[in-house]
Every structure is written in structure tokens, then in C-alpha cells.
JSON list of C-alpha atoms in Angstrom, two decimals:
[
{"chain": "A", "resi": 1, "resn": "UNK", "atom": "CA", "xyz": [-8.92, -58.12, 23.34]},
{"chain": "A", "resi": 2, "resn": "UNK", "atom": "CA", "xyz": [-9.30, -59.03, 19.84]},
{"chain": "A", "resi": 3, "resn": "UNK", "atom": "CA", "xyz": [-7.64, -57.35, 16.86]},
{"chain": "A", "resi": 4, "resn": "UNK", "atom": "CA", "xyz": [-10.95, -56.38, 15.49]},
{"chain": "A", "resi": 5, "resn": "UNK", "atom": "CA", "xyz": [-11.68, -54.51, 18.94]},
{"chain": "A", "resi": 6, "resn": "UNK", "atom": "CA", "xyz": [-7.98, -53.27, 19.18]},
{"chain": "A", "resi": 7, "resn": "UNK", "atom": "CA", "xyz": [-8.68, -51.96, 15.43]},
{"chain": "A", "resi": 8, "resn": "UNK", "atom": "CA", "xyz": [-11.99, -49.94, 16.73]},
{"chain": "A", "resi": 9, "resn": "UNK", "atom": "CA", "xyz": [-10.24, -48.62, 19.60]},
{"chain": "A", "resi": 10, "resn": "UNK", "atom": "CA", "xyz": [-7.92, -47.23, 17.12]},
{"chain": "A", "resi": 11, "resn": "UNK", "atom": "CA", "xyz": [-10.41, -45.82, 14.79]},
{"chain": "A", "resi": 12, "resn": "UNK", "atom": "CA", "xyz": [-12.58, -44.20, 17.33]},
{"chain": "A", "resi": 13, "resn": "UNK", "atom": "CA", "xyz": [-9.09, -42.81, 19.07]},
{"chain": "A", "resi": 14, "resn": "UNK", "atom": "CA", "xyz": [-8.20, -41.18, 15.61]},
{"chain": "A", "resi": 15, "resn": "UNK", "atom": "CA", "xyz": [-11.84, -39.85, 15.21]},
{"chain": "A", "resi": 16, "resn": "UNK", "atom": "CA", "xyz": [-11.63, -38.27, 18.45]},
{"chain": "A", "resi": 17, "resn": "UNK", "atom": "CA", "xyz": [-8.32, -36.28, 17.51]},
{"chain": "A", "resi": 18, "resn": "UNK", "atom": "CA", "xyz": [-9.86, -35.86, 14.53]},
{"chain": "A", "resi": 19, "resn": "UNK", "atom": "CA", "xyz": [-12.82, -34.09, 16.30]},
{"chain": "A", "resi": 20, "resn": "UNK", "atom": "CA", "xyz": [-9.99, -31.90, 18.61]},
{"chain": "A", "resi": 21, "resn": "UNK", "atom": "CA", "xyz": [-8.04, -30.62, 15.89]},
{"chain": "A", "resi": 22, "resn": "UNK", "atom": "CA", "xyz": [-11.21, -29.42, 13.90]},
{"chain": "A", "resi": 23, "resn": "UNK", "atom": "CA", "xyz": [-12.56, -27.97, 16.97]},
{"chain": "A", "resi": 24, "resn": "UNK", "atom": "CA", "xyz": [-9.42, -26.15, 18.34]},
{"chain": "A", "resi": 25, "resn": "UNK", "atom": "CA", "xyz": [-8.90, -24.86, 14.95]},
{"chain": "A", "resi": 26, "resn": "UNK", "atom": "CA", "xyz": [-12.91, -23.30, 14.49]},
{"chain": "A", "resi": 27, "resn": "UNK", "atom": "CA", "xyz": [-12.59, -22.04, 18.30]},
{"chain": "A", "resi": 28, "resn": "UNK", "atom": "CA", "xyz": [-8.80, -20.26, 17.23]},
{"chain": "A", "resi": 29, "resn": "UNK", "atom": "CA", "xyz": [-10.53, -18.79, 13.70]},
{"chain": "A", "resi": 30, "resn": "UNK", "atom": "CA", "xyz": [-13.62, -17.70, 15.82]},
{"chain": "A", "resi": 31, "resn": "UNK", "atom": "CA", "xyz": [-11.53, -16.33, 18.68]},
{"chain": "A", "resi": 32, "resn": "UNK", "atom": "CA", "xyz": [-9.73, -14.30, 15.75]},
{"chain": "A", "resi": 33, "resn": "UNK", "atom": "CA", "xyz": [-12.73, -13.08, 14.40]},
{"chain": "A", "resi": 34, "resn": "UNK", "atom": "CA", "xyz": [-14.27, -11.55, 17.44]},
{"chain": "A", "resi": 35, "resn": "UNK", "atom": "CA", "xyz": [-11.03, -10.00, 18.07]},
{"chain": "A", "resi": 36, "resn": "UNK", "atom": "CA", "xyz": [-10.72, -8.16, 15.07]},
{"chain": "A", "resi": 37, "resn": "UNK", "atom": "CA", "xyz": [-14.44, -7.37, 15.14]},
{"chain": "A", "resi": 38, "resn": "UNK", "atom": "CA", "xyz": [-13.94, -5.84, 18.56]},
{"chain": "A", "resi": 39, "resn": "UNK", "atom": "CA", "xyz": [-10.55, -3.97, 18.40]},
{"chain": "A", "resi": 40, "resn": "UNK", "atom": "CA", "xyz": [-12.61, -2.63, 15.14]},
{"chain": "A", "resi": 41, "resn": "UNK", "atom": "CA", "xyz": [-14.76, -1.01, 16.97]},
{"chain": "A", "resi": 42, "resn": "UNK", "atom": "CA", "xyz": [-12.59, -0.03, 19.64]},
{"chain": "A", "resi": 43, "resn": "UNK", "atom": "CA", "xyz": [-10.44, 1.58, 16.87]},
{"chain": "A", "resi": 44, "resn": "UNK", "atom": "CA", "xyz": [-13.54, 3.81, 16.19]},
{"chain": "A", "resi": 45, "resn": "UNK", "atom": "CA", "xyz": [-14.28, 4.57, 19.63]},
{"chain": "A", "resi": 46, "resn": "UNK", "atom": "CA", "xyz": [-10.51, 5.94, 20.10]},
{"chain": "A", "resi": 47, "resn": "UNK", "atom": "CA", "xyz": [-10.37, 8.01, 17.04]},
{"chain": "A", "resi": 48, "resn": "UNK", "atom": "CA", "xyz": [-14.25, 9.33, 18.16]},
{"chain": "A", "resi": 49, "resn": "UNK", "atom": "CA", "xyz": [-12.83, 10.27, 21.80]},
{"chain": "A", "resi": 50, "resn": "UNK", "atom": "CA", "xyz": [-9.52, 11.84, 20.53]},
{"chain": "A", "resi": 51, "resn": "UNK", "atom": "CA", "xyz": [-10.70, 13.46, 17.12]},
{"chain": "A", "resi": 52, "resn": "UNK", "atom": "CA", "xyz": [-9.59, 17.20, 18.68]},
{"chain": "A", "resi": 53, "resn": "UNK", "atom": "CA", "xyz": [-6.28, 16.37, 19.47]},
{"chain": "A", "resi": 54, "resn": "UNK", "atom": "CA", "xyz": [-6.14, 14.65, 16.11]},
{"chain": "A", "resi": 55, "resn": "UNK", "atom": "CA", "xyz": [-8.04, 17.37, 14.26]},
{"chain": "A", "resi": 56, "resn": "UNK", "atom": "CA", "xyz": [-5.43, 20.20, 16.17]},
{"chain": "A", "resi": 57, "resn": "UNK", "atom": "CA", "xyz": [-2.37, 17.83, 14.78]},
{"chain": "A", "resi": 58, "resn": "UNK", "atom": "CA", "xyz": [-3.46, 17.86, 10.81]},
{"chain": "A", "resi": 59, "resn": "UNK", "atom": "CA", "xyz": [-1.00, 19.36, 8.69]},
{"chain": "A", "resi": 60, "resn": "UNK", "atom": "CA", "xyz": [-2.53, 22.00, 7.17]},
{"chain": "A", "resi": 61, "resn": "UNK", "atom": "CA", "xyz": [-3.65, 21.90, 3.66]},
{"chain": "A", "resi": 62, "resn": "UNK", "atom": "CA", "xyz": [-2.59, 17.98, 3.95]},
{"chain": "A", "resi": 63, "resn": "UNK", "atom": "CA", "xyz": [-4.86, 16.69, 6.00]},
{"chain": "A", "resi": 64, "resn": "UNK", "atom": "CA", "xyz": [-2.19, 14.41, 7.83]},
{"chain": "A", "resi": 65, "resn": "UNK", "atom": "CA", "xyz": [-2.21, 14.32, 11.40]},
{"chain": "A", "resi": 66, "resn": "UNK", "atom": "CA", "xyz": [0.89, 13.65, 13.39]},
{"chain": "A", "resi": 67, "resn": "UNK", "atom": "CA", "xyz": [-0.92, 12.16, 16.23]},
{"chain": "A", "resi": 68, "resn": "UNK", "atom": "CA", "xyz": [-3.45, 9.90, 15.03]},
{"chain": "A", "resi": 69, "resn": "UNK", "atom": "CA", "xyz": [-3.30, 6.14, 17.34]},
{"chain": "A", "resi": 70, "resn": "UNK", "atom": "CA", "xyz": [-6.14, 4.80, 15.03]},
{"chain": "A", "resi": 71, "resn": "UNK", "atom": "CA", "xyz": [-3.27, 2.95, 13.19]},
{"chain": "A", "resi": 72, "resn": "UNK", "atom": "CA", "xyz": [-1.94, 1.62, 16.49]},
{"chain": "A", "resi": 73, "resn": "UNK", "atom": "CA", "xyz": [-4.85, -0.45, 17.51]},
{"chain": "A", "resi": 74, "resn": "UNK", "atom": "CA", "xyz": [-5.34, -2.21, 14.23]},
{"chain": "A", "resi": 75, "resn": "UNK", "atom": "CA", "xyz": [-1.60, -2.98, 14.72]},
{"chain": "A", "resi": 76, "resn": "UNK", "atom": "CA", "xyz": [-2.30, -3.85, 17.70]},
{"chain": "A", "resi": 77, "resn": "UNK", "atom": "CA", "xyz": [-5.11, -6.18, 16.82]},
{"chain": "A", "resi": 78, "resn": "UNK", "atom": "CA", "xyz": [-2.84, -7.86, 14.69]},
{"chain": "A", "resi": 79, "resn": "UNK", "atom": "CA", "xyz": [-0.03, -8.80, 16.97]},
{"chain": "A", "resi": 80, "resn": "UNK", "atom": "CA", "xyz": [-2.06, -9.77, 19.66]},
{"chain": "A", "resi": 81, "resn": "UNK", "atom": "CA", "xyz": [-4.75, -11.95, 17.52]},
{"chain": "A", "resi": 82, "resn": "UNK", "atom": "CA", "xyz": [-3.15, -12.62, 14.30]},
{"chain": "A", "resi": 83, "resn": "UNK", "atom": "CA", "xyz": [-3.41, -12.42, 10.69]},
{"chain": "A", "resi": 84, "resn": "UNK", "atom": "CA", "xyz": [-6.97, -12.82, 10.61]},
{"chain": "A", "resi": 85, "resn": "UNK", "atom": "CA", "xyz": [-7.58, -10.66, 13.02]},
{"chain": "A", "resi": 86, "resn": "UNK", "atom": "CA", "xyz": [-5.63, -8.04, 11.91]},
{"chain": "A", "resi": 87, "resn": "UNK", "atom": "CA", "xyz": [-7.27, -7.82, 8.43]},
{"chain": "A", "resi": 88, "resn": "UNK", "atom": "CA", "xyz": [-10.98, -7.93, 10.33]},
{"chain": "A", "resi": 89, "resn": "UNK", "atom": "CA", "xyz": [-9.53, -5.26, 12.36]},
{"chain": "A", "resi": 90, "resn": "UNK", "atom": "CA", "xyz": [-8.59, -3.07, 9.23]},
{"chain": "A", "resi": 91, "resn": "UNK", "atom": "CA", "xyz": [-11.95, -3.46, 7.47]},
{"chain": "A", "resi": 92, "resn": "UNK", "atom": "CA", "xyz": [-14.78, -3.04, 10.43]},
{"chain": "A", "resi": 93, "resn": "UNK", "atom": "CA", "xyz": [-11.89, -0.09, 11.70]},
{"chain": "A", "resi": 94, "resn": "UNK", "atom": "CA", "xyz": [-12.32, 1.58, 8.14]},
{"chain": "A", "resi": 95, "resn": "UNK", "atom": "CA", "xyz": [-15.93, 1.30, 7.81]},
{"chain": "A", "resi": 96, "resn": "UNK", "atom": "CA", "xyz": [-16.08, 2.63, 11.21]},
{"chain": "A", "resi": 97, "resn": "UNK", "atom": "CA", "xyz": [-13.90, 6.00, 10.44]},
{"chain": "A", "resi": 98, "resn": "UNK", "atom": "CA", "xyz": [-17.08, 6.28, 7.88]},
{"chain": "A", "resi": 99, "resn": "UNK", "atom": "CA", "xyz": [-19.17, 7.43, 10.58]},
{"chain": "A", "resi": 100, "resn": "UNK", "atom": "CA", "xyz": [-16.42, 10.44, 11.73]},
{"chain": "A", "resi": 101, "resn": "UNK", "atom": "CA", "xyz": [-15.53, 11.33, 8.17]},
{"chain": "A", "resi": 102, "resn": "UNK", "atom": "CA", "xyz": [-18.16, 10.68, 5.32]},
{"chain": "A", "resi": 103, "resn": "UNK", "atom": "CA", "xyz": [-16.28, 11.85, 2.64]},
{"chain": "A", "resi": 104, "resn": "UNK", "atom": "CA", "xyz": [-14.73, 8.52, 2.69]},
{"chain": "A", "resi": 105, "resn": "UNK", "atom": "CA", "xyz": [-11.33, 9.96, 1.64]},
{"chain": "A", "resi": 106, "resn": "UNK", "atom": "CA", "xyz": [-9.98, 10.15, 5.52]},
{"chain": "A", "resi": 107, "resn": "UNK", "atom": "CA", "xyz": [-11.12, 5.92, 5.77]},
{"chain": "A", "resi": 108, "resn": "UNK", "atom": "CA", "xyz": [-9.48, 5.13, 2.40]},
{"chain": "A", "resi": 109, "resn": "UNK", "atom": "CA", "xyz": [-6.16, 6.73, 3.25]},
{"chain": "A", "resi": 110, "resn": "UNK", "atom": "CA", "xyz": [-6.01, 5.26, 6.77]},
{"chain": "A", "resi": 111, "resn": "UNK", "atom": "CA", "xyz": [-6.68, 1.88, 5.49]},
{"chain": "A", "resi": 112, "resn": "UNK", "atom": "CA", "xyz": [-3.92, 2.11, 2.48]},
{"chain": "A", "resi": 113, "resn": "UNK", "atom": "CA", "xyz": [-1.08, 3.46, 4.86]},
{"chain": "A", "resi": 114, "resn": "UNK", "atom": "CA", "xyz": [-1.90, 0.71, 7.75]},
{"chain": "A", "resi": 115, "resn": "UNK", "atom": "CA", "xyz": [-2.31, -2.73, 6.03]},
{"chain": "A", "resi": 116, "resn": "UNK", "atom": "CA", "xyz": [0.93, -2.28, 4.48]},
{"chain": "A", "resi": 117, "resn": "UNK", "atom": "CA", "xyz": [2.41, -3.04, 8.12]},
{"chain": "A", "resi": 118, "resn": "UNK", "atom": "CA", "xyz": [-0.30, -6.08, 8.39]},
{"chain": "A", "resi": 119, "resn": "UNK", "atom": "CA", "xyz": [0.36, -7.88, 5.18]},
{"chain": "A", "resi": 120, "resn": "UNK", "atom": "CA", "xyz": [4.08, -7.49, 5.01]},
{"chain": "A", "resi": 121, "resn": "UNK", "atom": "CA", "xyz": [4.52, -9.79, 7.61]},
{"chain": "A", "resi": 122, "resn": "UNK", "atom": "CA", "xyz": [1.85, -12.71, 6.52]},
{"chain": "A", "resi": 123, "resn": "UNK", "atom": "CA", "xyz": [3.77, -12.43, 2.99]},
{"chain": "A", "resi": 124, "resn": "UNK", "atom": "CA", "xyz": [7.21, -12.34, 4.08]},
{"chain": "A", "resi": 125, "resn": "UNK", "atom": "CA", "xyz": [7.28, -15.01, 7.39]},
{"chain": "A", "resi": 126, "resn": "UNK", "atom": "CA", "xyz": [4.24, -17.22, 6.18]},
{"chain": "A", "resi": 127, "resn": "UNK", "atom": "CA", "xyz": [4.56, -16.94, 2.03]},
{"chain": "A", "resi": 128, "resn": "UNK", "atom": "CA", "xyz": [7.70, -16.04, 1.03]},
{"chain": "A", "resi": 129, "resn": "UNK", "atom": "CA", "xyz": [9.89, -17.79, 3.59]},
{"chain": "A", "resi": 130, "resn": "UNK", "atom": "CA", "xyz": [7.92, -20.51, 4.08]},
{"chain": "A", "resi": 131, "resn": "UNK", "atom": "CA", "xyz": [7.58, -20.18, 8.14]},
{"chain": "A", "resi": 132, "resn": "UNK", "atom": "CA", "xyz": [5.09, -20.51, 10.51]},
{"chain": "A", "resi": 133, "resn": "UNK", "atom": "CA", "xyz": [3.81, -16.46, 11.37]},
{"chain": "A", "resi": 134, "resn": "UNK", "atom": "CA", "xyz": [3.31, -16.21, 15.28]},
{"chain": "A", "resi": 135, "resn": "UNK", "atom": "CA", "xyz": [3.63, -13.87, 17.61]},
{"chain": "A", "resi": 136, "resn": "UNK", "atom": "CA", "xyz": [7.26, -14.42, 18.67]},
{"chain": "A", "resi": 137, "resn": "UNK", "atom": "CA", "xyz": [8.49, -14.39, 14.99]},
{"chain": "A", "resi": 138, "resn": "UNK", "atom": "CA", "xyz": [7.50, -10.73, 15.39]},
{"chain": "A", "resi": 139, "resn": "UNK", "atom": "CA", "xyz": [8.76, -9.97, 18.71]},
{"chain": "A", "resi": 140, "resn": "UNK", "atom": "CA", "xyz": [12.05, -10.66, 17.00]},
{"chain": "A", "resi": 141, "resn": "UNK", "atom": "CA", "xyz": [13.54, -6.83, 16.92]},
{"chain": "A", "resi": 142, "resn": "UNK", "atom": "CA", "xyz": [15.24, -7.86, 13.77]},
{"chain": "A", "resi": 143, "resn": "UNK", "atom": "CA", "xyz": [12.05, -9.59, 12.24]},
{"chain": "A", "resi": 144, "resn": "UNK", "atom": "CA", "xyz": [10.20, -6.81, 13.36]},
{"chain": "A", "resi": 145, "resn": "UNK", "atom": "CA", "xyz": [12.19, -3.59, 12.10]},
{"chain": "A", "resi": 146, "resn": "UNK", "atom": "CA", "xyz": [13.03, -5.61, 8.37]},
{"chain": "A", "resi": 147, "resn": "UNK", "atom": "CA", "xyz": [9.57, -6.05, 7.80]},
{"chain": "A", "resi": 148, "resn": "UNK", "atom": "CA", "xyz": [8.88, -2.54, 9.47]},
{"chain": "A", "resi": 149, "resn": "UNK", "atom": "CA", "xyz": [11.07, -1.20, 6.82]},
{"chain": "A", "resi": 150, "resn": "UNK", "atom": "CA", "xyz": [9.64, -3.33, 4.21]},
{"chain": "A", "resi": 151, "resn": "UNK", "atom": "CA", "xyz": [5.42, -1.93, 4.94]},
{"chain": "A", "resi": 152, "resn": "UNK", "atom": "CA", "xyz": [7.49, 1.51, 5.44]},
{"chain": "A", "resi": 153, "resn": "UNK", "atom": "CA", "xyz": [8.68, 1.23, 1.78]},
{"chain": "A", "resi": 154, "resn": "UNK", "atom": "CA", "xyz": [4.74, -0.49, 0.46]},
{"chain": "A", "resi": 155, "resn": "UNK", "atom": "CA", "xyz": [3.04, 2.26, 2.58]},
{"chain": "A", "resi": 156, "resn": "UNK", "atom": "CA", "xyz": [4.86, 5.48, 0.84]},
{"chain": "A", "resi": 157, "resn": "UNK", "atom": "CA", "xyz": [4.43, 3.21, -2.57]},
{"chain": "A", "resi": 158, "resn": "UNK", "atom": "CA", "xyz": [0.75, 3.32, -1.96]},
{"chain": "A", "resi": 159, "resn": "UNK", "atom": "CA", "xyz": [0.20, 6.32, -0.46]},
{"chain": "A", "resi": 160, "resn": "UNK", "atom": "CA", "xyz": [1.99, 7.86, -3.22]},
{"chain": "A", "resi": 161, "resn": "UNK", "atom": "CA", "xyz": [-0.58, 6.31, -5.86]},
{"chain": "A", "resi": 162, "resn": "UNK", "atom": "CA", "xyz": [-3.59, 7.29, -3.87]},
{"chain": "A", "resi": 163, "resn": "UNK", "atom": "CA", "xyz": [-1.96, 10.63, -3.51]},
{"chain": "A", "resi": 164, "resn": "UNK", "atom": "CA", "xyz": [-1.92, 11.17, -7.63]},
{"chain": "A", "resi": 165, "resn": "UNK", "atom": "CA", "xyz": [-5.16, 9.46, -8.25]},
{"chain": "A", "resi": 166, "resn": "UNK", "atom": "CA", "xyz": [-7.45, 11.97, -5.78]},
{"chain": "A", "resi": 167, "resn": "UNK", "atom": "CA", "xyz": [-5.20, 14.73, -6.88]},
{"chain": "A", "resi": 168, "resn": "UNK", "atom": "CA", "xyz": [-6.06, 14.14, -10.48]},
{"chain": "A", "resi": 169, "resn": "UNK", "atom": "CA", "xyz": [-10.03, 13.69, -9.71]},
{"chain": "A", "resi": 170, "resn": "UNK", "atom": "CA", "xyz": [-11.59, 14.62, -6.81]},
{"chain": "A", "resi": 171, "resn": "UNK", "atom": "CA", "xyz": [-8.24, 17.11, -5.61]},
{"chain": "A", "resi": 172, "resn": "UNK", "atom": "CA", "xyz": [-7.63, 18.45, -9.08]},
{"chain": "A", "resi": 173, "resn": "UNK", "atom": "CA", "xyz": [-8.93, 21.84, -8.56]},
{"chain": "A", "resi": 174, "resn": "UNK", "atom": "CA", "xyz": [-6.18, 21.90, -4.98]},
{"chain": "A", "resi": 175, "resn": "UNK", "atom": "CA", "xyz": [-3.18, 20.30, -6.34]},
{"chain": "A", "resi": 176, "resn": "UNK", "atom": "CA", "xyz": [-2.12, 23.73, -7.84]},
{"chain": "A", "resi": 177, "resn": "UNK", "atom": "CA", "xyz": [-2.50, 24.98, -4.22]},
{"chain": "A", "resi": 178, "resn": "UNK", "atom": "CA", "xyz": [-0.23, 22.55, -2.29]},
{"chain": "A", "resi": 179, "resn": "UNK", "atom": "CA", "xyz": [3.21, 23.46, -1.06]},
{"chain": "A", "resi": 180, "resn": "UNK", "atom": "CA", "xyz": [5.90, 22.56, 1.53]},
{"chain": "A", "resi": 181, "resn": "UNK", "atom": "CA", "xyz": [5.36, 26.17, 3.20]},
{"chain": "A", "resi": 182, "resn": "UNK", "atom": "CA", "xyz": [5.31, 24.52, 6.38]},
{"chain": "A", "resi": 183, "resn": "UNK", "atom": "CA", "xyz": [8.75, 23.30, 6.66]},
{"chain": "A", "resi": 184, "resn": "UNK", "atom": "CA", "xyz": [9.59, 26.33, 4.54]},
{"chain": "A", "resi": 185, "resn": "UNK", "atom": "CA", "xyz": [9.90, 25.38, 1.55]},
{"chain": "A", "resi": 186, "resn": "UNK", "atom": "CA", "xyz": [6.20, 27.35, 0.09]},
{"chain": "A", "resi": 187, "resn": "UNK", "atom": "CA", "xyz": [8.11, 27.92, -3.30]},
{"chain": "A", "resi": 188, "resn": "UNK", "atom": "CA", "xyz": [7.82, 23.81, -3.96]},
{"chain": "A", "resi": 189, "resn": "UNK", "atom": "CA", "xyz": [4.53, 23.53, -4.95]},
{"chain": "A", "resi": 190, "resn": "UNK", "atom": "CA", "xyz": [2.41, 20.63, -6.60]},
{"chain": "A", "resi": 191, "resn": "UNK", "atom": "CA", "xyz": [3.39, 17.36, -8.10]},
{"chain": "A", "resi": 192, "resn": "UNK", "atom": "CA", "xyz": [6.99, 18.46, -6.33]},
{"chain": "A", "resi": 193, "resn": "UNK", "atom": "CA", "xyz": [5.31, 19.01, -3.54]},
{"chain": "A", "resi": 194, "resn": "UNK", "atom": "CA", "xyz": [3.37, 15.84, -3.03]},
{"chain": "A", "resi": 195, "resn": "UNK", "atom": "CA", "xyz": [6.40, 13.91, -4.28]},
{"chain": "A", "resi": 196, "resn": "UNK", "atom": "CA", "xyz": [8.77, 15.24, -1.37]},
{"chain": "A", "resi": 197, "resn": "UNK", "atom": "CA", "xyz": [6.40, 15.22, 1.18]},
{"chain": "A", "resi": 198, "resn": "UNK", "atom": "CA", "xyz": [3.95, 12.33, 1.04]},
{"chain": "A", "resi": 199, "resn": "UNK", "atom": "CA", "xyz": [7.32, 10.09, 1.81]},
{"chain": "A", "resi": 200, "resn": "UNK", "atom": "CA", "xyz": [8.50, 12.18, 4.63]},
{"chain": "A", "resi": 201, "resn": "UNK", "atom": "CA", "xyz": [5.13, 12.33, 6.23]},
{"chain": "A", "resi": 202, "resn": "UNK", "atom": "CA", "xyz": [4.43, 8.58, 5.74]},
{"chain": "A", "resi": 203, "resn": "UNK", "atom": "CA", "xyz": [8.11, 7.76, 6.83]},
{"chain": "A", "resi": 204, "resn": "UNK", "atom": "CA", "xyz": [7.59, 9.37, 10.29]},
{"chain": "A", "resi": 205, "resn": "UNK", "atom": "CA", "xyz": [3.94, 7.65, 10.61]},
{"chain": "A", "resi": 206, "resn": "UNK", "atom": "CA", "xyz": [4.94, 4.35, 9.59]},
{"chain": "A", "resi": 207, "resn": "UNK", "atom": "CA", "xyz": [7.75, 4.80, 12.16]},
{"chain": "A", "resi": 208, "resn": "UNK", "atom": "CA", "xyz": [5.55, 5.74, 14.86]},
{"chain": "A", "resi": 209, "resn": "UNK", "atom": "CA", "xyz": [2.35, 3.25, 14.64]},
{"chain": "A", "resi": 210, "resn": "UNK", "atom": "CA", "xyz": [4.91, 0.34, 14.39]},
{"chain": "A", "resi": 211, "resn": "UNK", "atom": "CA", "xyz": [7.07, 1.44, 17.43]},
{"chain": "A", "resi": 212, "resn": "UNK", "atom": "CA", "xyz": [3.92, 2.24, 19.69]},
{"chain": "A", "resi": 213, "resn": "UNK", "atom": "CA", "xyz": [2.71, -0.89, 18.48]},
{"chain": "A", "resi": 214, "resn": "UNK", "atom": "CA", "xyz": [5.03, -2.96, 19.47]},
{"chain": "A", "resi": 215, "resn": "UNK", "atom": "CA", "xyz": [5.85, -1.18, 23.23]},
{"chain": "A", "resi": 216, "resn": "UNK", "atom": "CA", "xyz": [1.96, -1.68, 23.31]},
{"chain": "A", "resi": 217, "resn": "UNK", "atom": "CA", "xyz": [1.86, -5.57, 22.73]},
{"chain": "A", "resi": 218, "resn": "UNK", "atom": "CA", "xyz": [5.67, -6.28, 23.71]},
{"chain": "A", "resi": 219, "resn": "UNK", "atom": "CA", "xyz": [6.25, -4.18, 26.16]},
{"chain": "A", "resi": 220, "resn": "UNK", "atom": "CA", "xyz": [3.81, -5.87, 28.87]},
{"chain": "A", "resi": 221, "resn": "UNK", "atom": "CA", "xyz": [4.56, -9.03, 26.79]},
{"chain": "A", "resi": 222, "resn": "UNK", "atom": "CA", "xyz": [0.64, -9.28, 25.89]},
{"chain": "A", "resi": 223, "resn": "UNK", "atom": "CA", "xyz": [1.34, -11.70, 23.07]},
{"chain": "A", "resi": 224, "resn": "UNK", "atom": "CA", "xyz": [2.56, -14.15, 25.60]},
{"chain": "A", "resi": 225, "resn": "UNK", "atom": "CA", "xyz": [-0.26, -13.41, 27.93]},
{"chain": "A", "resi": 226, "resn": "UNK", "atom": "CA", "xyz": [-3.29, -13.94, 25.71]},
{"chain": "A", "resi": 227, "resn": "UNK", "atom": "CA", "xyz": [-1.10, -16.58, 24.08]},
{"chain": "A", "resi": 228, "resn": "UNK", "atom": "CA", "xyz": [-3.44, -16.93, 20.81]},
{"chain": "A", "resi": 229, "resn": "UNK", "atom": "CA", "xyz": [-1.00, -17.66, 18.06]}
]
């Protein structure tokens, strides 16, 4: 063979990785896409079928509810899928809480206290550190409960903020009204209030979506089973 036909060989070798790579990466994107899109809706679909026992577990006067697995499938999502997936997840998830609570307040808060746990990770493993973000990274206990602590710390930031900004607009006329009467402290009321209590409540949540997510995923080992990043 000539080196003019070994050359071609070579050329139409390379052009055929060429063609792999680009499809294995738009089938992985896609396969990310449809993930988030459908654990989304699934999302929905839970908090639809369990809105009473969610409803019976709201903290009065808070609106909080201490069971609320919304938070667990977008979590979920994420460690199964990935980073894309995750985020989808989040936004169709949100937009779908629209249809059980139109206020739009219940949507906003769920989505500000859950991508905390979602971008932590993609900034710390992928940005910050400079490492590739899969599945395993997280399956890590200690990768898992630093950043856990880490979202725990951005969540109660956030949630704080959202907290003051409702409370001095569309709450202002009910901050006056709130207090800690149910772990019996109804003498704190207020800004004290919501200071004291907005990081206990979002302490315990954060502590809960992240465990149940990860005995969800890790337990069975589903990461390993779907295998997708």
C-alpha cells in the first residue's frame, strides 16, 4: 500500500473517531436531558400524590413541612444523571409545583433550598478543584457529607435572604405575627424569630433530602447500574 493510501486510511480512521466522540457525547447530553425532564415530572407527580401527608407536616404559621420528598427526587435526578440533569430536574420540578401551589411562593422556596445541594458539588469537584464530577466522586462518604455541609451552609444563606425579602413585601403584614411558640419559645417573635428558626428548620431538611438521597441512589448502587456518568 502506498503512503498516500496509508495517509487516507489514517484520515478517514480519525474522522470516524471523530464522528464517535461527537456522537457519544450528543447521545450522553440527550440522555441527560430526558432524565431531568422526566424525574421533573415525576417530582410533580410525588408531591401531587403525597400533598396530605405533606400539608399535615407544615409547621404552622411557617409553612415548612418536615416531610416533603420533592427535594429527594431532584437529588436524586442529579446523582443518577448528572449535572445537567440535575439542574433540568430543578427547573421543569419547580414549574411543576406551579400547578399545586399558584402563589408561586411554595415553588420559589423549594427551588432556593434544593439547588444549593446540586451546584455545590459541580463548583467544588468540577470548578474549584479542578476534577472530573462523576458519580463515584460523590459516593465518596467524605466527598459527599463536605459538600453536604457546604449546600447545608448556601441553603440556610439563601433561605435566609428569601426569608427577609417576602417578609418585607409580600409577608410584611405577618412578620409581626411569627414566633417560635412551637418549640416553646412564643415570646421570640419576628426578625428573632425567623433568624433562629429558618437555620434550624433548613439544617434538619438539608440533612434529610441529602441522606435519603443518597440511601436512594447508593444504597442499591443505582449510579453504578445505570452507569451514565
Amino acid at each position: 500500500m502506498s503512503d498516500q493510501n496509508l495517509l487516507k486510511s489514517d484520515e478517514i480512521e480519525e474522522d470516524t473517531e471523530e464522528k464517535q466522540t461527537t456522537r457519544s457525547i450528543t447521545a450522553h447530553r440527550n440522555l441527560q436531558i430526558a432524565g431531568g425532564a422526566i424525574f421533573g415530572a415525576l417530582a410533580t407527580i410525588v408531591s401531587w400524590i403525597l400533598s396530605p401527608l405533606i400539608n399535615a407536616s407544615r409547621v404552622q404559621g411557617w409553612g415548612f413541612a418536615f416531610f416533603d420528598p420533592t427535594s429527594w427526587v431532584w437529588i436524586t435526578c442529579f446523582l443518577i444523571f448528572g449535572p445537567l440533569a440535575g439542574l433540568i430536574c430543578s427547573l421543569t420540578g419547580t414549574f411543576g409545583l406551579l400547578f399545586l401551589d399558584p402563589t408561586g411562593i411554595g415553588p420559589a422556596f423549594k427551588f432556593f433550598a434544593t439547588i444549593p445541594h446540586i451546584l455545590i458539588p459541580i463548583i467544588v469537584l468540577k470548578l474549584w478543584k479542578r476534577k472530573k464530577l462523576t458519580s463515584e466522586s460523590l459516593q465518596n462518604p467524605k466527598n459527599y457529607i463536605l459538600l453536604g455541609v457546604l449546600s447545608i451552609g448556601l441553603r440556610i444563606v439563601l433561605m435566609l435572604i428569601l426569608n427577609f425579602v417576602f417578609f418585607a413585601t409580600v409577608w410584611k403584614d405577618f412578620f409581626q405575627y411569627m414566633n417560635l411558640e412551637i418549640i416553646g419559645f412564643e415570646n421570640i417573635t419576628g426578625l428573632n424569630a425567623v433568624l433562629i428558626f429558618t437555620p434550624i428548620l433548613n439544617l434538619y431538611a438539608g440533612i434529610v433530602d441529602l441522606a435519603a438521597s443518597y440511601l436512594i441512589v447508593f444504597g442499591p448502587k443505582l449510579n453504578q447500574k445505570f452507569d451514565i456518568w
